[in-house]
CSV table of C-alpha atoms in Angstrom, one decimal:
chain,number,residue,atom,x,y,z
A,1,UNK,CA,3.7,10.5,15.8
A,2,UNK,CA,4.4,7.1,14.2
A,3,UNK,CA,3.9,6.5,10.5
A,4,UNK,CA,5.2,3.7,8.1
A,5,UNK,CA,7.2,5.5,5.4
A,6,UNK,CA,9.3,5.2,3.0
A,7,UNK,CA,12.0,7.9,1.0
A,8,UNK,CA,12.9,5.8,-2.2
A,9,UNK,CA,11.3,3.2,-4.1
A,10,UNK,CA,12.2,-0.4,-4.0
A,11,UNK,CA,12.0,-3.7,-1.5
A,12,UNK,CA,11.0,-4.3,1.4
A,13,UNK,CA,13.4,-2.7,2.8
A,14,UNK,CA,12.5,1.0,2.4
A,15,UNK,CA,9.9,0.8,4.5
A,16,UNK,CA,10.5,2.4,8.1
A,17,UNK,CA,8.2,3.0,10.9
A,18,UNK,CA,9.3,6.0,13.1
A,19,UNK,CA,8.4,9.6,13.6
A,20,UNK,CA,6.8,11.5,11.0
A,21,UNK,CA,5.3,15.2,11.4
A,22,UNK,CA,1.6,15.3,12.8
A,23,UNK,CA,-1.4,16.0,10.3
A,24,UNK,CA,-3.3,18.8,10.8
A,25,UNK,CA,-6.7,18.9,9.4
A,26,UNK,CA,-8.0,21.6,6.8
A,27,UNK,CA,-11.5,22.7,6.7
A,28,UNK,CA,-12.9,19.9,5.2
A,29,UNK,CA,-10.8,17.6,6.6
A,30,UNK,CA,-11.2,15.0,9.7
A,31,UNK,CA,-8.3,14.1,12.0
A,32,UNK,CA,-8.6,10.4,12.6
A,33,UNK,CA,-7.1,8.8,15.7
A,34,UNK,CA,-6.5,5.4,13.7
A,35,UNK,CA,-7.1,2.3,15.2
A,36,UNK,CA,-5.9,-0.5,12.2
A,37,UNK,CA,-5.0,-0.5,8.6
A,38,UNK,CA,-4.9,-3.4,5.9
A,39,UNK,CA,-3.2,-4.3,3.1
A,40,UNK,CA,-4.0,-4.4,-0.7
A,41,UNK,CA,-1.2,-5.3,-3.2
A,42,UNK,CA,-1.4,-1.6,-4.3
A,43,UNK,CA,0.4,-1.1,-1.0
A,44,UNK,CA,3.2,-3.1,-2.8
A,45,UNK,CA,2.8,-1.7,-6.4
A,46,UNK,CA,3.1,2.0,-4.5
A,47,UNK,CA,6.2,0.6,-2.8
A,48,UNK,CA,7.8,-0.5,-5.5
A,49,UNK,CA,6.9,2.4,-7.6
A,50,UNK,CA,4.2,2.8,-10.1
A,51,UNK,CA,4.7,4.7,-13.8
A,52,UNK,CA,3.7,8.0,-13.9
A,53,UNK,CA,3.0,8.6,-10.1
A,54,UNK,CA,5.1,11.1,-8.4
A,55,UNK,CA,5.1,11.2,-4.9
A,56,UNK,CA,5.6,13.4,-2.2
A,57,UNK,CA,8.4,11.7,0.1
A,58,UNK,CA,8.2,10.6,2.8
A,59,UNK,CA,5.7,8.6,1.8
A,60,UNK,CA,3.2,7.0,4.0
A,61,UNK,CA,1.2,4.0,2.5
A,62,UNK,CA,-2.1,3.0,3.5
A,63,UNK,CA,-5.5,2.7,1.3
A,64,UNK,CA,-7.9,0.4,4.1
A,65,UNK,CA,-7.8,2.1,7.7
A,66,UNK,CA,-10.5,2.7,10.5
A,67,UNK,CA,-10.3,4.4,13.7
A,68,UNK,CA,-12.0,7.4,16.0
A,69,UNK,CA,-12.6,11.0,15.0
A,70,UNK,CA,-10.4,13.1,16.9
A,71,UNK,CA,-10.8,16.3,15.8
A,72,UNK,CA,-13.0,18.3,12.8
A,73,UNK,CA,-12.3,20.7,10.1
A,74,UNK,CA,-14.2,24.2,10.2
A,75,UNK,CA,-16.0,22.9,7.4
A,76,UNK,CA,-17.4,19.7,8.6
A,77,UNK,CA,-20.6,18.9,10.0
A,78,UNK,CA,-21.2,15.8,9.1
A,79,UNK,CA,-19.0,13.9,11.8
A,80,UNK,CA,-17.8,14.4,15.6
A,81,UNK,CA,-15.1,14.1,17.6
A,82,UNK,CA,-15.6,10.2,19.0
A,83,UNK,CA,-17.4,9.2,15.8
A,84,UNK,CA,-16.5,6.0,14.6
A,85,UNK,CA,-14.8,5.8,10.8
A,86,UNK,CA,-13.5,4.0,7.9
A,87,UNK,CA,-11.7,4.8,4.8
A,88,UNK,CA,-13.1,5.2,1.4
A,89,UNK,CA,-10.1,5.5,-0.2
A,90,UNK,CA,-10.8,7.0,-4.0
A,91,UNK,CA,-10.8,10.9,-4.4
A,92,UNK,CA,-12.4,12.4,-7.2
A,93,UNK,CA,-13.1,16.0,-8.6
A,94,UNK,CA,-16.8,15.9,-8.1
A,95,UNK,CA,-16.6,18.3,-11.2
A,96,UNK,CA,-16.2,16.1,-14.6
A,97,UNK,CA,-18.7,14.3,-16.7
A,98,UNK,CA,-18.4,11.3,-14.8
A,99,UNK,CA,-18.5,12.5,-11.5
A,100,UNK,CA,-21.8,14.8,-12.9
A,101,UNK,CA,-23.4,11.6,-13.4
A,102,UNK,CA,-22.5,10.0,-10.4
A,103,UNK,CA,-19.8,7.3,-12.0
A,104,UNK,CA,-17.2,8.7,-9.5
A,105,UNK,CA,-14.6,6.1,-10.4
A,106,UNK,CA,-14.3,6.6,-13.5
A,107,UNK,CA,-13.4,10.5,-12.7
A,108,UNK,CA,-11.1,11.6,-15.0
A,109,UNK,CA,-8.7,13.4,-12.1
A,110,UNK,CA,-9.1,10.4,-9.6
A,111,UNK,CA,-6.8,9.7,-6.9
A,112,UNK,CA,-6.2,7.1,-4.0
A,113,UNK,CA,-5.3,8.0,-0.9
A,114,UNK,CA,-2.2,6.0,0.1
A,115,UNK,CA,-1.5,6.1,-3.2
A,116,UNK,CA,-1.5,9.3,-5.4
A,117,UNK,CA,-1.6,10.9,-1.5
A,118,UNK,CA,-0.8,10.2,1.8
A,119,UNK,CA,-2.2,7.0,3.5
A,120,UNK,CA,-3.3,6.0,6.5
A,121,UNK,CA,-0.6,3.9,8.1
A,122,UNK,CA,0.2,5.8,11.2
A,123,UNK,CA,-1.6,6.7,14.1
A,124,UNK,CA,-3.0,9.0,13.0
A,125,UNK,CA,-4.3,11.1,9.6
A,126,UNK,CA,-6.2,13.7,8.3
A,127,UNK,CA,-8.5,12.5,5.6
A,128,UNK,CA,-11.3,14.3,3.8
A,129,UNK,CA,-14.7,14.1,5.0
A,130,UNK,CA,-15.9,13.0,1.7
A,131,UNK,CA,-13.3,10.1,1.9
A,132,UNK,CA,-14.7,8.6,5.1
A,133,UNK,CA,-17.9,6.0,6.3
A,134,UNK,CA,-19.1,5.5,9.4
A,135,UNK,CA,-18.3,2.2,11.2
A,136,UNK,CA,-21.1,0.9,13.4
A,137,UNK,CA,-20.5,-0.2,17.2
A,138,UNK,CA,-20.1,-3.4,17.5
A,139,UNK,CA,-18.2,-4.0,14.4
A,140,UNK,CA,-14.4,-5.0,15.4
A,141,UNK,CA,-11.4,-2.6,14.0
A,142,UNK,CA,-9.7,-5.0,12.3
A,143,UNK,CA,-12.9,-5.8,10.2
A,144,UNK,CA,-13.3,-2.0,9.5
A,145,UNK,CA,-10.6,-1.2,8.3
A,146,UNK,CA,-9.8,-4.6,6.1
A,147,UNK,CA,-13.1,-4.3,4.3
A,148,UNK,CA,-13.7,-1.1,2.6
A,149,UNK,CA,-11.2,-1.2,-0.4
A,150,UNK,CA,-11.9,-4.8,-1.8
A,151,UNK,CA,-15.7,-5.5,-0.8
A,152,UNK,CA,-16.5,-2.3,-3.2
A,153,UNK,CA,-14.1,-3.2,-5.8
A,154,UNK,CA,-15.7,-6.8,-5.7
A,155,UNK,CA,-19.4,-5.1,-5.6
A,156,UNK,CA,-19.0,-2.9,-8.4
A,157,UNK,CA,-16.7,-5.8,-10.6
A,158,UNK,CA,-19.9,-8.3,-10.0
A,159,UNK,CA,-23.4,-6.1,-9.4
A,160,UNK,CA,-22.6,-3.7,-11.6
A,161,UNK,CA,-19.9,-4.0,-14.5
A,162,UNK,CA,-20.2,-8.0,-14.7
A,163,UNK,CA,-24.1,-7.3,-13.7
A,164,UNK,CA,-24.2,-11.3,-12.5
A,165,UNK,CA,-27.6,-12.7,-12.0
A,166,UNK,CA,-29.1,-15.6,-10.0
A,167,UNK,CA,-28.3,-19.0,-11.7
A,168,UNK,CA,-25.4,-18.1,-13.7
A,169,UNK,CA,-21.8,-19.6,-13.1
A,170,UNK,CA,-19.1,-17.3,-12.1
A,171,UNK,CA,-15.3,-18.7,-11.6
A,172,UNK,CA,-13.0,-16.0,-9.3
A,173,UNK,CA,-9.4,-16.3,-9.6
A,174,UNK,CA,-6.8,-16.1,-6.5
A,175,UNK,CA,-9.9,-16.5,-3.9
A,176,UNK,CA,-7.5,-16.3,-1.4
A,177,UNK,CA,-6.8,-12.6,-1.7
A,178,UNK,CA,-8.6,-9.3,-0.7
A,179,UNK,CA,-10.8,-8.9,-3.2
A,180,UNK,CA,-11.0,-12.7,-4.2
A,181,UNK,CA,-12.7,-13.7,-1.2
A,182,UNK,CA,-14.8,-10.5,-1.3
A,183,UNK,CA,-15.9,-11.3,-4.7
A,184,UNK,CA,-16.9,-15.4,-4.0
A,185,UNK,CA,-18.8,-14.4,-1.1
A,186,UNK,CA,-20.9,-11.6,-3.2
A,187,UNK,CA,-21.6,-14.0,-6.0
A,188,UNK,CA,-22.5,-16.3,-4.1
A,189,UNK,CA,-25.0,-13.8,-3.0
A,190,UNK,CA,-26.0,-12.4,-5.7
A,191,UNK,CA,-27.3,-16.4,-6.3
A,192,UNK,CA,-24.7,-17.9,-9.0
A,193,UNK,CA,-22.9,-21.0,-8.7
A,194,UNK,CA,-19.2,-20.0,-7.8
A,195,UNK,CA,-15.9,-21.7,-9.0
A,196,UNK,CA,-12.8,-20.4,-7.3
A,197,UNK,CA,-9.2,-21.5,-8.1
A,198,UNK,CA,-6.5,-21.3,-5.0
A,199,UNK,CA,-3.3,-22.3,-4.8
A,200,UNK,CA,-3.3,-25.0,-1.9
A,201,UNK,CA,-6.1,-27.3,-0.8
A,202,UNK,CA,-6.2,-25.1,2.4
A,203,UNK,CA,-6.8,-22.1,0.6
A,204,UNK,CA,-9.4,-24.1,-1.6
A,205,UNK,CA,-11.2,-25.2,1.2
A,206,UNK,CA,-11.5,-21.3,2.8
A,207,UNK,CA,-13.0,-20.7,-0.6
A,208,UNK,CA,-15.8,-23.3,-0.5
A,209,UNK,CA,-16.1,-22.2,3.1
A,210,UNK,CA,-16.8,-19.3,2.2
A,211,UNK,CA,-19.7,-19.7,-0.8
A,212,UNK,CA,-17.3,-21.4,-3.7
A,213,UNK,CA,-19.3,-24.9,-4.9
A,214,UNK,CA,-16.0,-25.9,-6.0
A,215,UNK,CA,-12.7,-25.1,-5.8
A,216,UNK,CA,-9.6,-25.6,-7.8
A,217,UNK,CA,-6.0,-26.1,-6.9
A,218,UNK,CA,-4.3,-24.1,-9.5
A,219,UNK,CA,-1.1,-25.6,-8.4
A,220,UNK,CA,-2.4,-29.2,-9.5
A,221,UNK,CA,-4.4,-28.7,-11.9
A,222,UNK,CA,-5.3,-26.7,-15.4
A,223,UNK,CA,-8.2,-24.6,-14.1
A,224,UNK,CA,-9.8,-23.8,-17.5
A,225,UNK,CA,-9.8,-27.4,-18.5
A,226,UNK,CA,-10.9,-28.1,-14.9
A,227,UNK,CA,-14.0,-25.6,-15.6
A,228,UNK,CA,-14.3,-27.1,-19.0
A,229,UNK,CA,-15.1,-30.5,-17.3
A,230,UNK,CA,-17.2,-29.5,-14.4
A,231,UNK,CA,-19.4,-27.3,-16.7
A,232,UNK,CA,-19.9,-29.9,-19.4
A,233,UNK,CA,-17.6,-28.2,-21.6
A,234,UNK,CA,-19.9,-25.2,-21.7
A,235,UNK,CA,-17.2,-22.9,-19.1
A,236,UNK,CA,-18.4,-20.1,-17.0
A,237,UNK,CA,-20.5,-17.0,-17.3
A,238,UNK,CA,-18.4,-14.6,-15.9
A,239,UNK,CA,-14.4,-15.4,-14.8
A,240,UNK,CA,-13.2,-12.3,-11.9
A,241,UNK,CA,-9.4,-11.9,-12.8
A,242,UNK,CA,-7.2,-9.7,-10.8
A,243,UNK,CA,-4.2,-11.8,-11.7
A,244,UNK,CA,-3.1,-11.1,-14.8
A,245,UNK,CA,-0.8,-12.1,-17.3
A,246,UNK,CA,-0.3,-15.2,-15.7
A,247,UNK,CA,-3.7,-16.5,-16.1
A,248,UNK,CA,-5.3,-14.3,-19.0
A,249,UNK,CA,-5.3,-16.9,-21.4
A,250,UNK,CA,-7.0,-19.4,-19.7
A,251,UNK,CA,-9.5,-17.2,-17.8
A,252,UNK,CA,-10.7,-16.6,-21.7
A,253,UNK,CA,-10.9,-20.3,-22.4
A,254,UNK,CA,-12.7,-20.5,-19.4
A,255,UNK,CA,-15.5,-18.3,-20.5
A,256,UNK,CA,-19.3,-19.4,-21.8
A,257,UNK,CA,-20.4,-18.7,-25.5
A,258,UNK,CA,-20.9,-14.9,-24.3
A,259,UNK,CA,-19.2,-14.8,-21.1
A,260,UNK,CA,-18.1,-11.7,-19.8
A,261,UNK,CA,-14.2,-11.2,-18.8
A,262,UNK,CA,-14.3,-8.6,-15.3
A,263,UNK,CA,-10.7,-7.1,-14.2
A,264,UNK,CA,-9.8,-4.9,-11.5
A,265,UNK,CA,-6.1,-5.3,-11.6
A,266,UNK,CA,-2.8,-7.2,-12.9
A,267,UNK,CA,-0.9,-8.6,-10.4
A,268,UNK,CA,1.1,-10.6,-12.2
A,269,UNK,CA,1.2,-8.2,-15.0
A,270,UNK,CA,-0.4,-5.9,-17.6
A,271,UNK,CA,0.3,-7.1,-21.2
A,272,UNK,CA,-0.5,-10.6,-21.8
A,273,UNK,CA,-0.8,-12.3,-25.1
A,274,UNK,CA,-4.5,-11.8,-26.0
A,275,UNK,CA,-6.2,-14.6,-28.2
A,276,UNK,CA,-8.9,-11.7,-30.3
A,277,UNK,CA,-9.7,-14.7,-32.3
A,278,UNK,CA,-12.0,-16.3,-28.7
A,279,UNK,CA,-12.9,-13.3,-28.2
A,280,UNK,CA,-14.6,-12.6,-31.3
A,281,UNK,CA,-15.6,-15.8,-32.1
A,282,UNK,CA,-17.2,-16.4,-28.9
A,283,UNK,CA,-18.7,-13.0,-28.5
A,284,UNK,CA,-16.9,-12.1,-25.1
A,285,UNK,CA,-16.4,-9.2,-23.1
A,286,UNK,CA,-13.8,-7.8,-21.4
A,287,UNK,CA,-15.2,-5.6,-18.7
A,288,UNK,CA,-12.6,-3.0,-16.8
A,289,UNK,CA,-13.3,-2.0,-13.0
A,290,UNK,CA,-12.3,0.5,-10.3
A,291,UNK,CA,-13.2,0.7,-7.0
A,292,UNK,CA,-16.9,1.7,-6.6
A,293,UNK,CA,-19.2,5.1,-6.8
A,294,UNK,CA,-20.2,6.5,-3.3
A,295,UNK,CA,-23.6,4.1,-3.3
A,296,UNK,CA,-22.0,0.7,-4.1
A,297,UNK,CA,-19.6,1.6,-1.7
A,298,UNK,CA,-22.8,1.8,1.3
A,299,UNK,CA,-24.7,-1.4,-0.8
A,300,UNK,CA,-21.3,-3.2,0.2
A,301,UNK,CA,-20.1,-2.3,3.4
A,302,UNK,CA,-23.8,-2.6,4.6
A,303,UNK,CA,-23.5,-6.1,3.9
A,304,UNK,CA,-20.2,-6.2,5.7
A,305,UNK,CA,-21.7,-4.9,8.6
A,306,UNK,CA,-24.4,-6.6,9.2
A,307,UNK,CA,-22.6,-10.1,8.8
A,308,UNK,CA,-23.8,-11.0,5.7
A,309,UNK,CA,-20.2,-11.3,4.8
A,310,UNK,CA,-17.4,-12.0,6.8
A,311,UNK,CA,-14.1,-10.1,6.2
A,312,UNK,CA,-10.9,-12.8,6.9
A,313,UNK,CA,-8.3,-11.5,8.5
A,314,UNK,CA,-4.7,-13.9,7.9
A,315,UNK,CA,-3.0,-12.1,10.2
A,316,UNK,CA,-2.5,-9.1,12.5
A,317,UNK,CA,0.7,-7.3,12.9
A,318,UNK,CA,1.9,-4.2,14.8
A,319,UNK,CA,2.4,-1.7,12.1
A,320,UNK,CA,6.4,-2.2,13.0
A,321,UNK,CA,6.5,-5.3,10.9
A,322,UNK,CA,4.6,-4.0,8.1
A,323,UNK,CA,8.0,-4.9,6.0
A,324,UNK,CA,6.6,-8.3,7.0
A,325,UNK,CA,3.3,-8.1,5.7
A,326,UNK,CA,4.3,-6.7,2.3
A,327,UNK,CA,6.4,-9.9,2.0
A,328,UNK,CA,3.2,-11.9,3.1
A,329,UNK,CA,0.9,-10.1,0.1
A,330,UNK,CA,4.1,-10.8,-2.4
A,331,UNK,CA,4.5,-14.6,-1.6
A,332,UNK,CA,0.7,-15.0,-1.3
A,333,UNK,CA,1.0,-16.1,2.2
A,334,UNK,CA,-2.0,-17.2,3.4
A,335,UNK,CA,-6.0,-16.6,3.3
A,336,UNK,CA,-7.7,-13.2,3.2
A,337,UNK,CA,-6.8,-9.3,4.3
A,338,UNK,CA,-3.1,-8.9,6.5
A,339,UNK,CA,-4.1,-5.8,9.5
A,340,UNK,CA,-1.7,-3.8,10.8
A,341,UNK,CA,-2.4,-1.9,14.0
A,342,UNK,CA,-0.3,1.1,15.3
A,343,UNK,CA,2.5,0.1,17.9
A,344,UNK,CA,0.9,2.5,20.3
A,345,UNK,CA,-2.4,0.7,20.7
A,346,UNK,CA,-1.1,-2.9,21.0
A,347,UNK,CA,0.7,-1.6,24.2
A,348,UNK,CA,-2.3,0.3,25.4
């Protein structure tokens, strides 16, 4: 079959799409006949290489996917061949304290498929049974499989860490992203009045599209003194950072007498200057998230499937050009999730 892969670590240029050996399913295991993947930038952090993960090589990427079951483990009896699928990307031990009390992310042995293991950029791959929700006719492929990874990251960042309630004021950075525009849509839902920053009116204007009141051009403008000025100096409740480094500082300063700090990543890096004397001061908290348990993953994607909220999709590419689409997540190229689809459908 076809795969994206890579052998070495580095640009865009390790990637290759070409053969790579078939799976073959264990017992609890499901062969998937895939019909699209998406993007996250951990497709690019896994790329480039991340500290302390070995992998197997070749390496195929690939944490968001969706396709039809093809064939069963001897184990499984929960799906059938023709069954409809998506990706749930996290695997955990089901056997630590965490995982005993149903806080599955925060298992202390957790893996990602795509990841810590093989992903599911190919045309086909054999995923755990555990690790896979069923997709509902009538929803397209490149919605199912561009949804799964950052509408639970958002769900559990806002419902459940940040715990957001109706009437408060939440600010979400880089609304243009995966899990940016995930998270201003379930704000917005969950009733508070959402500030997003972007960084081009276009992008802004997605975002207020979308469920953002208002919508800042970080390119322009200072967002925290913008959110300083359109709060009445009071800032926001909660501020959704996946950025990093870059915008730490300011994501503080942009935070309510008791606001609460939620991250889920650190794109732009992991070690930024921290101010401890706002923090204190202002009695803030910084919140830590990761991915979702098995129930806020079905709160989410219900949601998703039922059209309450609409996955974008800034482009789709045959899985070919997926060298391209890395360089579209690195340059922050456009609005929303980047699908690739296997060669072999698009010429079906």
């Amino acid at each position: 079959m076809q795969a994206v892969q890579f052998t070495d670590h580095g640009g865009t240029e390790v990637i290759e799409y070409g053969e790579y050996p078939e799976p073959e399913p264990g017992d609890e295991e499901v062969l998937i006949d895939v019909k699209a993947g998406a993007l996250n930038h951990l497709d690019v952090w896994t790329r480039r290489g991340l500290p302390g993960v070995d992998l197997d090589m070749p390496h195929v990427p690939g944490s968001d996917g969706a396709g039809v079951v093809e064939r069963v483990g001897e184990d499984i009896t929960r799906f059938a061949p023709g069954d409809r699928v998506a990706l749930a990307a996290g695997v955990y031990c089901g056997e630590c304290e965490y995982c005993r009390h149903g806080e599955h992310s925060m298992c202390v042995n957790y893996r990602i498929i795509g990841e810590h293991l093989p992903g599911v950029h190919g045309e086909r791959a054999a995923i755990p049974a555990a690790n896979l929700v069923p997709v509902p006719e009538g929803v397209d492929w490149e919605t199912a499989a561009a949804a799964p990874l950052v509408f639970q990251t958002a769900w559990r960042m806002l419902t459940t860490r940040a715990d957001v309630s109706p009437g408060e004021d939440v600010l979400v950075l880089g609304a243009s992203g995966g899990v940016g525009h995930a998270a201003v849509q379930i704000a917005d839902y969950a009733g508070a009045t959402v500030y997003a920053t972007g960084g081009s009116d276009e992008k802004c204007a997605y975002a207020e599209e979308i469920g953002a009141e208002h919508a800042i051009n970080y390119e322009r403008e200072d967002f925290a003194e913008e959110i300083r000025s359109v709060t009445g100096r009071r800032g926001v409740d909660v501020v959704v950072d996946h950025v990093g480094a870059e915008t730490w500082t300011d994501s503080l300063a942009s935070l309510a007498k008791g606001g609460r700090l939620v991250t889920c990543g650190a794109t732009t890096g992991h070690a930024p200057e921290t101010n401890i004397n706002r923090i204190f001061w202002n009695q803030l908290s910084v919140l830590g998230s990761t991915m979702a348990t098995a129930g806020e993953i079905d709160d989410a994607l219900d949601l998703v499937w039922d059209g309450e909220f609409e996955v974008r999709i800034r482009e789709q590419l045959p899985m070919s050009e997926t060298a391209r689409a890395h360089r579209m997540l690195e340059n922050r190229e456009g609005f929303g999730k980047v699908v690739v689809t296997p060669d072999s459908e698009l010429d079906a």
